[in-house]
Protein backbone atom coordinates (compact mmCIF):
# COMPACT_ATOMS: atom_id res chain seq x y z
CA UNK A 1 0.00 0.00 0.00
CA UNK A 2 2.86 2.34 0.89
CA UNK A 3 4.53 1.65 -2.43
CA UNK A 4 1.25 2.14 -4.25
CA UNK A 5 0.93 5.62 -2.74
CA UNK A 6 4.54 6.46 -3.63
CA UNK A 7 3.80 5.28 -7.19
CA UNK A 8 0.65 7.37 -7.39
CA UNK A 9 2.43 10.49 -6.09
CA UNK A 10 5.37 9.93 -8.44
CA UNK A 11 3.04 9.58 -11.40
CA UNK A 12 1.04 12.63 -10.40
CA UNK A 13 3.88 14.98 -9.55
CA UNK A 14 6.89 13.74 -11.50
CA UNK A 15 5.95 11.75 -14.57
CA UNK A 16 3.37 14.33 -15.46
CA UNK A 17 3.45 17.47 -17.59
CA UNK A 18 4.18 19.48 -14.44
CA UNK A 19 7.07 17.23 -13.35
CA UNK A 20 8.72 17.03 -16.77
CA UNK A 21 8.14 20.76 -17.17
CA UNK A 22 10.10 21.32 -13.94
CA UNK A 23 12.88 19.05 -15.23
CA UNK A 24 12.99 21.00 -18.49
CA UNK A 25 13.27 24.33 -16.62
CA UNK A 26 16.08 22.97 -14.42
CA UNK A 27 17.91 21.66 -17.48
CA UNK A 28 17.45 24.96 -19.33
CA UNK A 29 18.84 26.94 -16.40
CA UNK A 30 21.81 24.59 -16.09
CA UNK A 31 22.43 24.92 -19.84
CA UNK A 32 22.41 28.74 -19.65
CA UNK A 33 24.78 28.68 -16.68
CA UNK A 34 27.14 26.11 -18.23
CA UNK A 35 27.17 27.99 -21.51
CA UNK A 36 28.01 31.20 -19.63
CA UNK A 37 31.06 29.52 -18.10
CA UNK A 38 32.58 29.05 -21.53
CA UNK A 39 31.29 32.14 -23.33
CA UNK A 40 31.23 35.03 -20.82
CA UNK A 41 34.81 36.27 -20.50
CA UNK A 42 34.64 37.09 -16.80
CA UNK A 43 33.10 33.70 -15.93
CA UNK A 44 35.51 31.81 -18.16
CA UNK A 45 38.31 33.05 -15.89
CA UNK A 46 36.87 31.20 -12.90
CA UNK A 47 38.60 28.09 -11.65
CA UNK A 48 36.85 24.71 -11.93
CA UNK A 49 36.01 24.26 -8.23
CA UNK A 50 34.22 27.66 -8.26
CA UNK A 51 32.42 26.71 -11.49
CA UNK A 52 31.24 23.42 -9.97
CA UNK A 53 30.25 25.17 -6.73
CA UNK A 54 28.19 27.78 -8.57
CA UNK A 55 26.39 25.04 -10.52
CA UNK A 56 25.72 23.05 -7.34
CA UNK A 57 24.35 26.17 -5.62
CA UNK A 58 21.95 26.83 -8.49
CA UNK A 59 20.92 23.18 -8.62
CA UNK A 60 20.26 23.00 -4.88
CA UNK A 61 18.47 26.36 -4.75
CA UNK A 62 16.06 25.54 -7.58
CA UNK A 63 15.41 22.03 -6.37
CA UNK A 64 14.72 23.03 -2.80
CA UNK A 65 12.22 25.53 -4.18
CA UNK A 66 10.58 22.96 -6.49
CA UNK A 67 10.53 20.33 -3.72
CA UNK A 68 8.82 22.86 -1.44
CA UNK A 69 6.24 23.74 -4.07
CA UNK A 70 5.48 20.04 -4.66
CA UNK A 71 5.44 19.34 -0.90
CA UNK A 72 3.12 22.28 -0.21
CA UNK A 73 0.57 21.00 -2.73
CA UNK A 74 0.63 17.39 -1.56
CA UNK A 75 -1.70 17.35 1.48
CA UNK A 76 -3.45 20.71 0.99
CA UNK A 77 -4.04 19.70 -2.63
CA UNK A 78 -5.75 16.47 -1.52
CA UNK A 79 -7.94 18.53 0.81
CA UNK A 80 -8.86 20.95 -1.96
CA UNK A 81 -9.63 18.16 -4.44
CA UNK A 82 -11.56 16.21 -1.79
CA UNK A 83 -9.40 13.11 -2.25
CA UNK A 84 -8.02 13.10 1.28
CA UNK A 85 -11.01 11.13 2.51
CA UNK A 86 -10.28 8.14 0.28
CA UNK A 87 -6.61 8.34 1.21
CA UNK A 88 -7.45 8.23 4.93
CA UNK A 89 -9.71 5.23 4.38
CA UNK A 90 -6.75 3.15 3.19
CA UNK A 91 -4.94 0.97 5.78
CA UNK A 92 -2.00 3.41 5.70
CA UNK A 93 -1.25 5.28 8.90
CA UNK A 94 -1.11 9.07 8.72
CA UNK A 95 2.62 8.92 9.36
CA UNK A 96 3.06 6.55 6.42
CA UNK A 97 1.08 8.91 4.19
CA UNK A 98 3.56 11.69 5.03
CA UNK A 99 6.51 9.33 4.52
CA UNK A 100 5.15 8.18 1.13
CA UNK A 101 4.82 11.79 0.02
CA UNK A 102 8.37 12.51 1.19
CA UNK A 103 9.58 9.45 -0.73
CA UNK A 104 7.94 10.78 -3.91
CA UNK A 105 9.75 14.12 -3.52
CA UNK A 106 12.97 12.20 -2.97
CA UNK A 107 12.43 10.28 -6.22
CA UNK A 108 11.93 13.62 -7.99
CA UNK A 109 15.21 14.86 -6.50
CA UNK A 110 17.02 11.72 -7.68
CA UNK A 111 15.68 12.22 -11.22
CA UNK A 112 16.78 15.87 -11.20
CA UNK A 113 20.27 14.85 -10.09
CA UNK A 114 20.38 12.34 -12.96
CA UNK A 115 19.53 15.16 -15.38
CA UNK A 116 22.20 17.38 -13.83
CA UNK A 117 25.00 14.78 -13.77
CA UNK A 118 26.12 15.32 -17.41
CA UNK A 119 26.49 19.06 -16.70
CA UNK A 120 28.46 18.46 -13.53
CA UNK A 121 30.62 15.87 -15.28
CA UNK A 122 31.68 18.21 -18.10
CA UNK A 123 32.22 21.13 -15.72
CA UNK A 124 34.34 19.05 -13.33
CA UNK A 125 36.16 17.35 -16.21
CA UNK A 126 39.71 16.22 -15.34
CA UNK A 127 39.75 18.31 -12.17
CA UNK A 128 39.30 15.26 -9.91
CA UNK A 129 36.14 16.80 -8.47
CA UNK A 130 33.39 14.51 -9.71
CA UNK A 131 33.47 11.98 -6.79
CA UNK A 132 33.27 14.91 -4.32
CA UNK A 133 30.41 16.40 -6.35
CA UNK A 134 28.49 13.09 -6.11
CA UNK A 135 29.15 12.85 -2.39
CA UNK A 136 27.93 16.40 -1.77
CA UNK A 137 24.94 16.07 -4.07
CA UNK A 138 23.66 12.76 -2.71
CA UNK A 139 24.73 13.41 0.90
CA UNK A 140 24.15 17.02 1.90
CA UNK A 141 21.86 17.75 -1.05
CA UNK A 142 19.50 14.92 -0.18
CA UNK A 143 19.44 15.93 3.50
CA UNK A 144 18.52 19.50 2.54
CA UNK A 145 15.82 18.36 0.15
CA UNK A 146 14.23 16.07 2.79
CA UNK A 147 14.40 18.85 5.41
CA UNK A 148 12.77 21.53 3.28
CA UNK A 149 10.19 19.10 1.88
CA UNK A 150 9.26 18.19 5.46
CA UNK A 151 8.73 21.89 6.23
CA UNK A 152 6.53 22.21 3.13
CA UNK A 153 4.55 19.11 4.18
CA UNK A 154 4.03 20.59 7.65
CA UNK A 155 2.49 23.73 6.12
CA UNK A 156 0.51 21.60 3.70
CA UNK A 157 -0.91 19.55 6.59
CA UNK A 158 -1.73 22.45 8.86
CA UNK A 159 -3.21 24.77 6.21
CA UNK A 160 -6.24 24.11 4.08
CA UNK A 161 -5.25 26.19 1.07
CA UNK A 162 -2.47 25.06 -1.29
CA UNK A 163 -1.71 28.69 -2.10
CA UNK A 164 -1.13 29.62 1.55
CA UNK A 165 0.98 26.51 2.17
CA UNK A 166 3.10 27.32 -0.86
CA UNK A 167 3.61 30.97 0.10
CA UNK A 168 4.62 30.04 3.65
CA UNK A 169 6.95 27.28 2.44
CA UNK A 170 8.70 29.60 -0.02
CA UNK A 171 8.97 32.27 2.67
CA UNK A 172 10.57 29.78 5.06
CA UNK A 173 13.13 28.87 2.42
CA UNK A 174 13.86 32.50 1.58
CA UNK A 175 14.42 33.34 5.26
CA UNK A 176 17.00 30.57 5.61
CA UNK A 177 18.56 31.66 2.32
CA UNK A 178 18.80 35.37 3.31
CA UNK A 179 22.59 35.24 3.91
CA UNK A 180 23.11 34.24 0.27
CA UNK A 181 21.68 37.56 -0.89
CA UNK A 182 23.57 39.76 1.56
CA UNK A 183 27.02 41.29 1.36
CA UNK A 184 29.72 40.15 3.78
CA UNK A 185 29.33 43.41 5.75
CA UNK A 186 25.61 42.92 6.27
CA UNK A 187 26.10 39.30 7.31
CA UNK A 188 28.25 40.43 10.22
CA UNK A 189 25.56 42.21 12.24
CA UNK A 190 22.02 42.01 13.53
CA UNK A 191 19.43 39.49 12.47
CA UNK A 192 21.38 38.65 9.31
CA UNK A 193 24.29 37.50 11.52
CA UNK A 194 22.01 35.24 13.60
CA UNK A 195 20.47 33.71 10.47
CA UNK A 196 23.85 33.40 8.79
CA UNK A 197 25.33 31.52 11.74
CA UNK A 198 22.40 29.15 12.20
CA UNK A 199 20.86 28.75 8.77
CA UNK A 200 21.21 25.26 7.26
CA UNK A 201 21.56 26.87 3.83
CA UNK A 202 24.47 29.03 5.03
CA UNK A 203 26.11 26.06 6.74
CA UNK A 204 25.83 23.93 3.62
CA UNK A 205 27.33 26.72 1.48
CA UNK A 206 30.24 27.21 3.89
CA UNK A 207 30.84 23.46 3.92
CA UNK A 208 30.74 23.43 0.12
CA UNK A 209 33.44 26.11 -0.02
CA UNK A 210 35.56 24.27 2.51
CA UNK A 211 35.22 20.99 0.61
CA UNK A 212 35.88 22.28 -2.92
CA UNK A 213 38.16 25.29 -2.38
CA UNK A 214 39.87 24.95 0.97
CA UNK A 215 40.08 21.12 0.76
CA UNK A 216 39.33 20.80 4.47
CA UNK A 217 39.29 17.45 6.24
CA UNK A 218 35.99 15.58 6.73
CA UNK A 219 35.75 16.06 10.55
CA UNK A 220 35.99 19.85 10.22
CA UNK A 221 33.37 19.90 7.46
CA UNK A 222 31.05 17.69 9.54
CA UNK A 223 31.26 20.16 12.43
CA UNK A 224 30.28 22.97 10.07
CA UNK A 225 27.32 20.89 8.92
CA UNK A 226 25.81 20.57 12.42
CA UNK A 227 23.04 23.18 11.68
CA UNK A 228 22.10 21.11 8.59
CA UNK A 229 21.79 17.89 10.62
CA UNK A 230 19.85 19.60 13.43
CA UNK A 231 17.50 21.20 10.90
CA UNK A 232 17.01 17.82 9.19
CA UNK A 233 16.13 16.03 12.44
CA UNK A 234 13.80 18.79 13.63
CA UNK A 235 12.01 19.15 10.29
CA UNK A 236 11.49 15.40 9.95
CA UNK A 237 10.41 15.04 13.58
CA UNK A 238 7.81 17.81 13.31
CA UNK A 239 6.58 16.55 9.94
CA UNK A 240 5.92 13.12 11.47
CA UNK A 241 4.48 14.65 14.64
CA UNK A 242 2.11 16.87 12.69
CA UNK A 243 0.98 13.84 10.65
CA UNK A 244 -1.78 13.43 13.27
CA UNK A 245 -3.34 16.59 11.89
CA UNK A 246 -3.83 15.04 8.44
CA UNK A 247 -7.60 15.06 8.63
CA UNK A 248 -10.81 15.84 6.78
CA UNK A 249 -11.94 19.38 6.31
CA UNK A 250 -14.68 20.50 8.66
CA UNK A 251 -18.07 19.58 7.24
CA UNK A 252 -16.66 16.90 4.97
CA UNK B 1 53.23 101.07 -9.30
CA UNK B 2 51.21 100.67 -6.12
CA UNK B 3 48.65 98.62 -8.07
CA UNK B 4 51.33 96.22 -9.39
CA UNK B 5 52.79 95.85 -5.94
CA UNK B 6 49.38 94.98 -4.50
CA UNK B 7 48.84 92.34 -7.21
CA UNK B 8 52.32 90.92 -6.56
CA UNK B 9 51.70 90.74 -2.83
CA UNK B 10 48.33 89.09 -3.41
CA UNK B 11 49.89 86.49 -5.75
CA UNK B 12 52.67 85.83 -3.29
CA UNK B 13 50.11 85.40 -0.54
CA UNK B 14 48.05 83.00 -2.64
CA UNK B 15 51.14 81.04 -3.61
CA UNK B 16 52.15 80.74 0.00
CA UNK B 17 48.65 79.63 0.97
CA UNK B 18 48.58 76.98 -1.74
CA UNK B 19 52.02 75.70 -0.85
CA UNK B 20 50.84 75.34 2.71
CA UNK B 21 47.96 73.06 1.70
CA UNK B 22 50.20 71.08 -0.60
CA UNK B 23 52.64 70.60 2.25
CA UNK B 24 49.89 69.43 4.57
CA UNK B 25 48.69 66.89 1.99
CA UNK B 26 52.21 65.58 1.52
CA UNK B 27 52.70 64.82 5.18
CA UNK B 28 51.90 61.24 5.94
CA UNK B 29 51.60 59.98 9.47
CA UNK B 30 52.35 56.38 8.56
CA UNK B 31 54.63 54.10 6.66
CA UNK B 32 53.15 50.87 5.38
CA UNK B 33 55.06 47.93 3.98
CA UNK B 34 54.07 44.46 2.77
CA UNK B 35 56.36 42.04 4.61
CA UNK B 36 55.18 38.88 2.89
CA UNK B 37 54.67 37.50 0.33
CA UNK B 38 57.01 39.37 -2.02
CA UNK B 39 55.07 38.10 -5.03
CA UNK B 40 52.27 35.63 -5.69
CA UNK B 41 51.77 33.15 -8.52
CA UNK B 42 48.97 30.79 -7.48
CA UNK B 43 45.89 29.00 -8.74
CA UNK B 44 42.37 30.32 -8.08
CA UNK B 45 40.85 29.31 -4.78
CA UNK B 46 44.07 29.74 -2.81
CA UNK B 47 43.65 31.70 0.44
CA UNK B 48 46.51 34.01 1.38
CA UNK B 49 47.44 36.22 4.30
CA UNK B 50 49.14 39.46 3.36
CA UNK B 51 51.47 40.39 6.22
CA UNK B 52 51.72 44.15 6.55
CA UNK B 53 53.84 46.38 8.81
CA UNK B 54 52.36 49.75 9.72
CA UNK B 55 54.35 52.39 11.60
CA UNK B 56 53.09 55.57 13.18
CA UNK B 57 55.88 57.99 12.21
CA UNK B 58 54.62 60.91 14.30
CA UNK B 59 55.20 61.90 17.91
CA UNK B 60 51.48 61.80 18.55
CA UNK B 61 48.94 59.12 19.19
CA UNK B 62 46.70 58.39 16.18
CA UNK B 63 43.21 57.08 16.74
CA UNK B 64 40.81 55.16 14.49
CA UNK B 65 43.40 53.54 12.25
CA UNK B 66 42.41 50.87 9.76
CA UNK B 67 44.02 49.13 6.82
CA UNK B 68 42.78 47.35 3.73
CA UNK B 69 43.83 45.69 0.49
CA UNK B 70 43.41 47.08 -3.01
CA UNK B 71 44.06 45.16 -6.23
CA UNK B 72 44.52 46.61 -9.67
CA UNK B 73 43.84 44.29 -12.59
CA UNK B 74 46.71 44.89 -14.99
CA UNK B 75 45.14 42.78 -17.73
CA UNK B 76 42.01 44.95 -17.82
CA UNK B 77 43.22 48.21 -16.29
CA UNK B 78 40.63 48.38 -13.55
CA UNK B 79 40.41 47.94 -9.82
CA UNK B 80 38.93 44.77 -8.44
CA UNK B 81 35.69 44.31 -6.50
CA UNK B 82 37.27 42.66 -3.49
CA UNK B 83 34.01 41.23 -2.19
CA UNK B 84 34.47 38.38 -4.70
CA UNK B 85 37.92 37.85 -3.18
CA UNK B 86 36.58 37.89 0.42
CA UNK B 87 38.87 40.86 1.08
CA UNK B 88 36.45 43.79 1.14
CA UNK B 89 36.56 44.18 4.91
CA UNK B 90 39.24 46.50 6.35
CA UNK B 91 41.16 45.39 9.42
CA UNK B 92 40.68 47.78 12.33
CA UNK B 93 43.90 48.63 14.14
CA UNK B 94 42.45 51.23 16.52
CA UNK B 95 44.84 53.57 18.31
CA UNK B 96 48.54 53.69 17.50
CA UNK B 97 50.98 55.21 19.97
CA UNK B 98 53.82 57.51 18.81
CA UNK B 99 56.31 55.55 16.65
CA UNK B 100 54.47 52.33 17.32
CA UNK B 101 54.77 49.49 14.80
CA UNK B 102 51.97 47.03 14.17
CA UNK B 103 51.96 43.88 12.07
CA UNK B 104 48.63 42.91 10.57
CA UNK B 105 47.51 39.95 8.44
CA UNK B 106 45.02 40.78 5.71
CA UNK B 107 43.20 37.74 4.25
CA UNK B 108 42.42 37.37 0.56
CA UNK B 109 41.23 34.52 -1.63
CA UNK B 110 42.37 34.36 -5.24
CA UNK B 111 39.50 34.10 -7.71
CA UNK B 112 39.78 35.36 -11.31
CA UNK B 113 42.69 34.44 -13.57
CA UNK B 114 44.69 37.60 -14.46
CA UNK B 115 47.77 39.69 -13.54
CA UNK B 116 47.34 42.12 -10.68
CA UNK B 117 49.14 44.59 -8.45
CA UNK B 118 48.18 44.18 -4.82
CA UNK B 119 48.82 46.98 -2.36
CA UNK B 120 47.68 47.89 1.09
CA UNK B 121 46.49 51.22 2.42
CA UNK B 122 46.38 52.64 5.92
CA UNK B 123 43.85 55.29 6.87
CA UNK B 124 43.10 57.29 9.99
CA UNK B 125 39.92 59.28 10.44
CA UNK B 126 41.99 62.11 11.93
CA UNK B 127 44.07 62.79 8.83
CA UNK B 128 42.96 62.92 5.21
CA UNK B 129 46.43 61.90 4.00
CA UNK B 130 46.15 58.29 2.82
CA UNK B 131 49.24 56.10 2.76
CA UNK B 132 49.64 53.08 0.51
CA UNK B 133 52.38 50.49 0.32
CA UNK B 134 54.48 49.51 -2.64
CA UNK B 135 52.53 46.92 -4.65
CA UNK B 136 53.43 43.27 -5.03
CA UNK B 137 52.76 41.44 -8.31
CA UNK B 138 50.00 38.82 -8.12
CA UNK B 139 49.48 36.31 -10.90
CA UNK B 140 46.38 34.11 -10.68
CA UNK B 141 47.09 31.21 -12.98
CA UNK B 142 44.31 29.69 -15.06
CA UNK B 143 43.85 25.96 -14.52
CA UNK B 144 40.52 25.16 -16.11
CA UNK B 145 40.33 21.88 -18.01
CA UNK B 146 36.77 22.40 -19.17
CA UNK B 147 36.34 21.35 -22.80
CA UNK B 148 33.98 23.93 -24.37
CA UNK B 149 32.70 21.45 -26.99
CA UNK B 150 31.57 19.00 -24.27
CA UNK B 151 29.73 21.80 -22.46
CA UNK B 152 28.08 22.95 -25.70
CA UNK B 153 26.88 19.42 -26.51
CA UNK B 154 25.44 18.77 -23.03
CA UNK B 155 23.87 22.26 -22.81
CA UNK B 156 22.10 21.74 -26.12
CA UNK B 157 21.16 18.06 -25.99
CA UNK B 158 19.75 17.84 -22.45
CA UNK B 159 17.03 20.54 -22.73
CA UNK B 160 16.12 19.26 -26.20
CA UNK B 161 15.65 15.71 -24.91
CA UNK B 162 13.44 16.92 -22.08
CA UNK B 163 11.46 19.13 -24.44
CA UNK B 164 10.78 16.11 -26.68
CA UNK B 165 9.75 14.13 -23.59
CA UNK B 166 7.43 16.97 -22.55
CA UNK B 167 5.76 17.00 -25.97
CA UNK B 168 5.34 13.21 -25.89
CA UNK B 169 3.73 13.43 -22.43
CA UNK B 170 1.39 16.17 -23.62
CA UNK B 171 0.41 14.14 -26.67
CA UNK B 172 -0.26 10.99 -24.61
CA UNK B 173 -2.44 13.00 -22.19
CA UNK B 174 -4.55 14.29 -25.09
PDB file of C-alpha atoms in Angstrom, chain A residues 11 15-18 20-21 23-24 27-28 30-32 34-35 37-38 41-51 114-116 118-119 121-127 182-185 188 209-210 213-214, chain B residues 43-47 73 76 78 83-86 88-89 109-114 116 140-152 154-160 162-163 165-167 169-170 173-174:
ATOM      1  CA  UNK A  11       3.043   9.578 -11.400  1.00  0.00           C
ATOM      2  CA  UNK A  15       5.952  11.746 -14.571  1.00  0.00           C
ATOM      3  CA  UNK A  16       3.367  14.328 -15.458  1.00  0.00           C
ATOM      4  CA  UNK A  17       3.452  17.465 -17.592  1.00  0.00           C
ATOM      5  CA  UNK A  18       4.183  19.480 -14.437  1.00  0.00           C
ATOM      6  CA  UNK A  20       8.715  17.029 -16.774  1.00  0.00           C
ATOM      7  CA  UNK A  21       8.138  20.764 -17.174  1.00  0.00           C
ATOM      8  CA  UNK A  23      12.880  19.048 -15.230  1.00  0.00           C
ATOM      9  CA  UNK A  24      12.992  21.000 -18.494  1.00  0.00           C
ATOM     10  CA  UNK A  27      17.910  21.660 -17.482  1.00  0.00           C
ATOM     11  CA  UNK A  28      17.446  24.959 -19.330  1.00  0.00           C
ATOM     12  CA  UNK A  30      21.808  24.586 -16.093  1.00  0.00           C
ATOM     13  CA  UNK A  31      22.427  24.924 -19.841  1.00  0.00           C
ATOM     14  CA  UNK A  32      22.408  28.736 -19.652  1.00  0.00           C
ATOM     15  CA  UNK A  34      27.141  26.111 -18.234  1.00  0.00           C
ATOM     16  CA  UNK A  35      27.166  27.987 -21.509  1.00  0.00           C
ATOM     17  CA  UNK A  37      31.060  29.521 -18.099  1.00  0.00           C
ATOM     18  CA  UNK A  38      32.575  29.049 -21.531  1.00  0.00           C
ATOM     19  CA  UNK A  41      34.807  36.275 -20.497  1.00  0.00           C
ATOM     20  CA  UNK A  42      34.640  37.089 -16.796  1.00  0.00           C
ATOM     21  CA  UNK A  43      33.096  33.699 -15.934  1.00  0.00           C
ATOM     22  CA  UNK A  44      35.515  31.806 -18.162  1.00  0.00           C
ATOM     23  CA  UNK A  45      38.314  33.052 -15.888  1.00  0.00           C
ATOM     24  CA  UNK A  46      36.868  31.204 -12.897  1.00  0.00           C
ATOM     25  CA  UNK A  47      38.602  28.087 -11.649  1.00  0.00           C
ATOM     26  CA  UNK A  48      36.851  24.711 -11.933  1.00  0.00           C
ATOM     27  CA  UNK A  49      36.007  24.264  -8.227  1.00  0.00           C
ATOM     28  CA  UNK A  50      34.222  27.655  -8.262  1.00  0.00           C
ATOM     29  CA  UNK A  51      32.420  26.709 -11.488  1.00  0.00           C
ATOM     30  CA  UNK A 114      20.383  12.337 -12.959  1.00  0.00           C
ATOM     31  CA  UNK A 115      19.526  15.164 -15.380  1.00  0.00           C
ATOM     32  CA  UNK A 116      22.200  17.377 -13.831  1.00  0.00           C
ATOM     33  CA  UNK A 118      26.119  15.321 -17.413  1.00  0.00           C
ATOM     34  CA  UNK A 119      26.491  19.059 -16.702  1.00  0.00           C
ATOM     35  CA  UNK A 121      30.621  15.874 -15.278  1.00  0.00           C
ATOM     36  CA  UNK A 122      31.683  18.208 -18.104  1.00  0.00           C
ATOM     37  CA  UNK A 123      32.225  21.131 -15.721  1.00  0.00           C
ATOM     38  CA  UNK A 124      34.338  19.045 -13.327  1.00  0.00           C
ATOM     39  CA  UNK A 125      36.160  17.347 -16.208  1.00  0.00           C
ATOM     40  CA  UNK A 126      39.715  16.222 -15.337  1.00  0.00           C
ATOM     41  CA  UNK A 127      39.751  18.305 -12.166  1.00  0.00           C
ATOM     42  CA  UNK A 182      23.570  39.764   1.560  1.00  0.00           C
ATOM     43  CA  UNK A 183      27.024  41.290   1.362  1.00  0.00           C
ATOM     44  CA  UNK A 184      29.723  40.154   3.779  1.00  0.00           C
ATOM     45  CA  UNK A 185      29.333  43.407   5.747  1.00  0.00           C
ATOM     46  CA  UNK A 188      28.252  40.431  10.223  1.00  0.00           C
ATOM     47  CA  UNK A 209      33.439  26.113  -0.016  1.00  0.00           C
ATOM     48  CA  UNK A 210      35.560  24.270   2.509  1.00  0.00           C
ATOM     49  CA  UNK A 213      38.160  25.290  -2.378  1.00  0.00           C
ATOM     50  CA  UNK A 214      39.872  24.949   0.974  1.00  0.00           C
TER      51      UNK A 214
ATOM     52  CA  UNK B  43      45.888  28.996  -8.742  1.00  0.00           C
ATOM     53  CA  UNK B  44      42.375  30.317  -8.076  1.00  0.00           C
ATOM     54  CA  UNK B  45      40.848  29.308  -4.783  1.00  0.00           C
ATOM     55  CA  UNK B  46      44.067  29.739  -2.810  1.00  0.00           C
ATOM     56  CA  UNK B  47      43.649  31.695   0.435  1.00  0.00           C
ATOM     57  CA  UNK B  73      43.839  44.286 -12.585  1.00  0.00           C
ATOM     58  CA  UNK B  76      42.014  44.945 -17.820  1.00  0.00           C
ATOM     59  CA  UNK B  78      40.631  48.378 -13.555  1.00  0.00           C
ATOM     60  CA  UNK B  83      34.011  41.228  -2.187  1.00  0.00           C
ATOM     61  CA  UNK B  84      34.473  38.383  -4.698  1.00  0.00           C
ATOM     62  CA  UNK B  85      37.923  37.849  -3.179  1.00  0.00           C
ATOM     63  CA  UNK B  86      36.579  37.895   0.419  1.00  0.00           C
ATOM     64  CA  UNK B  88      36.451  43.788   1.137  1.00  0.00           C
ATOM     65  CA  UNK B  89      36.564  44.183   4.914  1.00  0.00           C
ATOM     66  CA  UNK B 109      41.229  34.517  -1.632  1.00  0.00           C
ATOM     67  CA  UNK B 110      42.368  34.355  -5.241  1.00  0.00           C
ATOM     68  CA  UNK B 111      39.502  34.102  -7.714  1.00  0.00           C
ATOM     69  CA  UNK B 112      39.780  35.358 -11.308  1.00  0.00           C
ATOM     70  CA  UNK B 113      42.691  34.441 -13.567  1.00  0.00           C
ATOM     71  CA  UNK B 114      44.689  37.601 -14.463  1.00  0.00           C
ATOM     72  CA  UNK B 116      47.341  42.121 -10.684  1.00  0.00           C
ATOM     73  CA  UNK B 140      46.378  34.111 -10.682  1.00  0.00           C
ATOM     74  CA  UNK B 141      47.092  31.209 -12.980  1.00  0.00           C
ATOM     75  CA  UNK B 142      44.311  29.687 -15.056  1.00  0.00           C
ATOM     76  CA  UNK B 143      43.847  25.962 -14.522  1.00  0.00           C
ATOM     77  CA  UNK B 144      40.520  25.159 -16.110  1.00  0.00           C
ATOM     78  CA  UNK B 145      40.332  21.882 -18.007  1.00  0.00           C
ATOM     79  CA  UNK B 146      36.767  22.399 -19.175  1.00  0.00           C
ATOM     80  CA  UNK B 147      36.343  21.347 -22.802  1.00  0.00           C
ATOM     81  CA  UNK B 148      33.984  23.934 -24.368  1.00  0.00           C
ATOM     82  CA  UNK B 149      32.698  21.451 -26.987  1.00  0.00           C
ATOM     83  CA  UNK B 150      31.574  19.004 -24.274  1.00  0.00           C
ATOM     84  CA  UNK B 151      29.728  21.803 -22.461  1.00  0.00           C
ATOM     85  CA  UNK B 152      28.080  22.952 -25.696  1.00  0.00           C
ATOM     86  CA  UNK B 154      25.442  18.771 -23.026  1.00  0.00           C
ATOM     87  CA  UNK B 155      23.872  22.260 -22.810  1.00  0.00           C
ATOM     88  CA  UNK B 156      22.102  21.741 -26.123  1.00  0.00           C
ATOM     89  CA  UNK B 157      21.161  18.056 -25.993  1.00  0.00           C
ATOM     90  CA  UNK B 158      19.748  17.842 -22.446  1.00  0.00           C
ATOM     91  CA  UNK B 159      17.025  20.535 -22.727  1.00  0.00           C
ATOM     92  CA  UNK B 160      16.120  19.260 -26.196  1.00  0.00           C
ATOM     93  CA  UNK B 162      13.444  16.924 -22.083  1.00  0.00           C
ATOM     94  CA  UNK B 163      11.462  19.131 -24.439  1.00  0.00           C
ATOM     95  CA  UNK B 165       9.746  14.132 -23.585  1.00  0.00           C
ATOM     96  CA  UNK B 166       7.434  16.967 -22.548  1.00  0.00           C
ATOM     97  CA  UNK B 167       5.764  17.004 -25.974  1.00  0.00           C
ATOM     98  CA  UNK B 169       3.730  13.432 -22.431  1.00  0.00           C
ATOM     99  CA  UNK B 170       1.391  16.175 -23.618  1.00  0.00           C
ATOM    100  CA  UNK B 173      -2.440  12.996 -22.190  1.00  0.00           C
ATOM    101  CA  UNK B 174      -4.553  14.294 -25.092  1.00  0.00           C
TER     102      UNK B 174
END
